[in-house]
PDB file of C-alpha atoms in Angstrom:
ATOM      1  CA  ALA A   1     129.681  30.677-100.303  1.00 65.00           C
ATOM      2  CA  ARG A   2     130.706  33.786 -98.351  1.00 70.00           C
ATOM      3  CA  HIS A   3     129.191  36.006-101.018  1.00 72.00           C
ATOM      4  CA  ASN A   4     125.854  34.227-100.661  1.00 79.00           C
ATOM      5  CA  LEU A   5     125.960  34.782 -96.902  1.00 83.00           C
ATOM      6  CA  GLY A   6     126.709  38.460 -97.489  1.00 87.00           C
ATOM      7  CA  ALA A   7     123.911  38.818 -99.997  1.00 83.00           C
ATOM      8  CA  ALA A   8     121.483  37.084 -97.629  1.00 85.00           C
ATOM      9  CA  CYS A   9     122.470  39.437 -94.779  1.00 85.00           C
ATOM     10  CA  LEU A  10     122.084  42.402 -97.107  1.00 84.00           C
ATOM     11  CA  GLN A  11     118.581  41.325 -98.184  1.00 83.00           C
ATOM     12  CA  LEU A  12     117.563  40.801 -94.566  1.00 84.00           C
ATOM     13  CA  GLY A  13     118.832  44.233 -93.655  1.00 83.00           C
ATOM     14  CA  ARG A  14     121.577  42.807 -91.445  1.00 90.00           C
ATOM     15  CA  LEU A  15     123.996  45.450 -92.632  1.00 93.00           C
ATOM     16  CA  ASP A  16     126.726  45.054 -89.966  1.00 93.00           C
ATOM     17  CA  GLU A  17     126.924  41.355 -90.683  1.00 94.00           C
ATOM     18  CA  ALA A  18     126.990  41.939 -94.453  1.00 93.00           C
ATOM     19  CA  ARG A  19     129.734  44.540 -94.024  1.00 94.00           C
ATOM     20  CA  ARG A  20     131.826  42.058 -92.017  1.00 94.00           C
ATOM     21  CA  VAL A  21     131.362  39.316 -94.636  1.00 94.00           C
ATOM     22  CA  TYR A  22     132.390  41.573 -97.545  1.00 95.00           C
ATOM     23  CA  GLY A  23     135.240  42.986 -95.473  1.00 94.00           C
ATOM     24  CA  ARG A  24     136.604  39.450 -94.981  1.00 95.00           C
ATOM     25  CA  VAL A  25     136.321  38.753 -98.718  1.00 95.00           C
ATOM     26  CA  LEU A  26     138.149  42.011 -99.531  1.00 96.00           C
ATOM     27  CA  ALA A  27     140.863  41.252 -96.991  1.00 97.00           C
ATOM     28  CA  ARG A  28     141.686  38.181 -99.116  1.00 96.00           C
ATOM     29  CA  GLU A  29     140.880  39.610-102.578  1.00 96.00           C
ATOM     30  CA  ALA A  30     141.141  43.409-102.569  1.00 96.00           C
ATOM     31  CA  ARG A  31     139.991  43.602-106.205  1.00 97.00           C
ATOM     32  CA  ASN A  32     136.830  41.498-105.832  1.00 97.00           C
ATOM     33  CA  VAL A  33     134.292  43.618-107.756  1.00 97.00           C
ATOM     34  CA  GLU A  34     131.291  41.707-106.411  1.00 95.00           C
ATOM     35  CA  ALA A  35     132.296  42.356-102.784  1.00 96.00           C
ATOM     36  CA  ILE A  36     133.170  46.004-103.509  1.00 97.00           C
ATOM     37  CA  THR A  37     129.770  46.543-105.181  1.00 97.00           C
ATOM     38  CA  HIS A  38     127.893  44.835-102.366  1.00 95.00           C
ATOM     39  CA  LEU A  39     129.768  46.882 -99.778  1.00 96.00           C
ATOM     40  CA  GLY A  40     128.471  49.887-101.720  1.00 97.00           C
ATOM     41  CA  ALA A  41     124.969  48.488-101.327  1.00 96.00           C
ATOM     42  CA  VAL A  42     125.448  48.253 -97.542  1.00 96.00           C
ATOM     43  CA  LEU A  43     126.566  51.910 -97.472  1.00 96.00           C
ATOM     44  CA  TYR A  44     123.618  52.927 -99.648  1.00 97.00           C
ATOM     45  CA  GLN A  45     121.138  51.200 -97.370  1.00 94.00           C
ATOM     46  CA  GLU A  46     122.682  53.113 -94.464  1.00 94.00           C
ATOM     47  CA  GLY A  47     121.981  56.353 -96.333  1.00 96.00           C
ATOM     48  CA  ARG A  48     125.684  56.926 -97.153  1.00 97.00           C
ATOM     49  CA  VAL A  49     125.014  57.553-100.842  1.00 97.00           C
ATOM     50  CA  ASP A  50     128.294  59.303-101.718  1.00 98.00           C
ATOM     51  CA  GLU A  51     130.360  56.528-100.165  1.00 98.00           C
ATOM     52  CA  ALA A  52     128.247  53.937-101.978  1.00 98.00           C
ATOM     53  CA  LEU A  53     128.929  55.691-105.278  1.00 98.00           C
ATOM     54  CA  VAL A  54     132.666  55.675-104.553  1.00 98.00           C
ATOM     55  CA  LYS A  55     132.462  51.869-104.195  1.00 98.00           C
ATOM     56  CA  VAL A  56     130.579  51.273-107.444  1.00 98.00           C
ATOM     57  CA  GLU A  57     132.974  53.574-109.283  1.00 98.00           C
ATOM     58  CA  GLU A  58     135.878  51.564-107.831  1.00 98.00           C
ATOM     59  CA  ALA A  59     134.251  48.316-108.985  1.00 98.00           C
ATOM     60  CA  LEU A  60     133.725  49.734-112.490  1.00 98.00           C
ATOM     61  CA  ARG A  61     137.355  50.851-112.714  1.00 98.00           C
ATOM     62  CA  LEU A  62     138.372  47.254-111.973  1.00 98.00           C
ATOM     63  CA  ASP A  63     135.751  45.709-114.282  1.00 98.00           C
ATOM     64  CA  PRO A  64     134.096  48.165-116.660  1.00 97.00           C
ATOM     65  CA  SER A  65     131.589  45.508-117.767  1.00 96.00           C
ATOM     66  CA  TYR A  66     130.382  44.460-114.297  1.00 97.00           C
ATOM     67  CA  ILE A  67     126.596  44.731-114.760  1.00 96.00           C
ATOM     68  CA  HIS A  68     125.635  44.864-111.083  1.00 96.00           C
ATOM     69  CA  ALA A  69     127.865  47.933-110.460  1.00 97.00           C
ATOM     70  CA  HIS A  70     126.385  49.669-113.521  1.00 97.00           C
ATOM     71  CA  TRP A  71     122.883  48.907-112.270  1.00 97.00           C
ATOM     72  CA  ASP A  72     123.610  50.125-108.715  1.00 97.00           C
ATOM     73  CA  ARG A  73     125.302  53.315-109.954  1.00 98.00           C
ATOM     74  CA  THR A  74     122.247  54.203-112.050  1.00 97.00           C
ATOM     75  CA  GLN A  75     119.907  53.571-109.108  1.00 97.00           C
ATOM     76  CA  TYR A  76     122.057  55.500-106.594  1.00 98.00           C
ATOM     77  CA  LEU A  77     122.329  58.531-108.859  1.00 98.00           C
ATOM     78  CA  PHE A  78     118.640  58.505-109.719  1.00 97.00           C
ATOM     79  CA  LEU A  79     117.086  57.643-106.333  1.00 96.00           C
ATOM     80  CA  GLY A  80     119.786  58.542-103.855  1.00 97.00           C
ATOM     81  CA  LYS A  81     121.270  61.727-105.335  1.00 97.00           C
ATOM     82  CA  GLN A  82     118.402  62.689-107.661  1.00 96.00           C
ATOM     83  CA  ASP A  83     121.196  63.741-110.011  1.00 97.00           C
ATOM     84  CA  PHE A  84     119.152  63.116-113.136  1.00 97.00           C
ATOM     85  CA  PRO A  85     121.754  64.148-115.774  1.00 97.00           C
ATOM     86  CA  ALA A  86     124.328  61.829-114.134  1.00 97.00           C
ATOM     87  CA  ALA A  87     121.686  59.059-113.907  1.00 97.00           C
ATOM     88  CA  VAL A  88     121.074  59.385-117.653  1.00 97.00           C
ATOM     89  CA  LYS A  89     124.842  58.952-118.314  1.00 97.00           C
ATOM     90  CA  ALA A  90     124.976  55.974-115.954  1.00 98.00           C
ATOM     91  CA  ALA A  91     121.960  54.416-117.701  1.00 97.00           C
ATOM     92  CA  GLU A  92     123.649  54.902-121.089  1.00 97.00           C
ATOM     93  CA  ALA A  93     126.745  53.151-119.752  1.00 97.00           C
ATOM     94  CA  PHE A  94     124.565  50.292-118.446  1.00 97.00           C
ATOM     95  CA  LEU A  95     122.940  49.928-121.882  1.00 97.00           C
ATOM     96  CA  GLN A  96     126.365  49.699-123.534  1.00 97.00           C
ATOM     97  CA  VAL A  97     126.939  46.521-121.474  1.00 96.00           C
ATOM     98  CA  VAL A  98     123.324  45.199-121.460  1.00 96.00           C
ATOM     99  CA  PRO A  99     121.558  46.478-124.603  1.00 96.00           C
ATOM    100  CA  ASN A 100     118.569  44.052-124.409  1.00 97.00           C
ATOM    101  CA  GLY A 101     116.374  42.176-121.982  1.00 96.00           C
ATOM    102  CA  PRO A 102     114.236  43.003-118.947  1.00 96.00           C
ATOM    103  CA  ASP A 103     117.029  44.856-117.074  1.00 95.00           C
ATOM    104  CA  ALA A 104     117.709  46.972-120.139  1.00 97.00           C
ATOM    105  CA  GLU A 105     113.989  47.791-120.374  1.00 97.00           C
ATOM    106  CA  SER A 106     113.938  48.866-116.693  1.00 96.00           C
ATOM    107  CA  VAL A 107     116.954  51.057-117.214  1.00 97.00           C
ATOM    108  CA  ARG A 108     115.438  52.573-120.375  1.00 97.00           C
ATOM    109  CA  LYS A 109     112.296  53.494-118.388  1.00 97.00           C
ATOM    110  CA  LEU A 110     114.387  55.037-115.625  1.00 96.00           C
ATOM    111  CA  MET A 111     116.483  56.899-118.213  1.00 96.00           C
ATOM    112  CA  GLY A 112     113.347  58.345-119.786  1.00 96.00           C
ATOM    113  CA  GLU A 113     112.146  59.509-116.402  1.00 96.00           C
ATOM    114  CA  ALA A 114     115.572  60.927-115.545  1.00 96.00           C
ATOM    115  CA  ARG A 115     115.649  62.806-118.876  1.00 96.00           C
ATOM    116  CA  ALA A 116     112.198  64.240-118.170  1.00 95.00           C
ATOM    117  CA  ARG A 117     113.264  65.358-114.705  1.00 93.00           C
ATOM    118  CA  ALA A 118     116.666  66.755-115.712  1.00 89.00           C
ATOM    119  CA  VAL A 119     116.438  70.503-115.988  1.00 69.00           C
ATOM    120  CA  LYS A 120     117.826  71.395-119.388  1.00 66.00           C
ATOM    121  CA  PRO A 121     119.280  74.865-119.911  1.00 59.00           C
ATOM    122  CA  GLY A 122     117.260  76.931-122.355  1.00 51.00           C
ATOM    123  CA  ARG A 123     113.924  75.389-121.458  1.00 48.00           C
ATOM    124  CA  ARG A 124     111.133  77.128-119.610  1.00 49.00           C
ATOM    125  CA  PRO A 125     112.597  78.969-116.622  1.00 46.00           C
ATOM    126  CA  GLY A 126     111.360  77.510-113.358  1.00 49.00           C
ATOM    127  CA  ALA A 127     110.406  74.231-115.036  1.00 47.00           C
ATOM    128  CA  GLY A 128     111.458  70.935-113.588  1.00 47.00           C
ATOM    129  CA  GLY A 129     111.340  69.082-110.269  1.00 44.00           C
TER     130      GLY A 129
END
């Protein structure tokens, strides 16, 4: 039930409250990947992209198949960092876990866009975003 409260706070933009909720969960279960990932989402919404990425990486070390962390990592790299080569790798990792379905389609689209925006060596000099 606490997770639901945290998620609700997160969606409503009540970041301090969400942080407290997930902090309490992690005080009891330090390896709770859902709480770690959502804490990353709080950090991301605060504009603390690097710290958010640290959290999703931590979650993925604990559970390499945790879909939400894969999804968030792809989004943070693409939107937050605009690190398109890293976003492509994150998208590929997501698709290893979720090869089909609407989420996979969204990630494939994002991956195509990331590939297009990644500056590849040996292409036209000065090309790219």
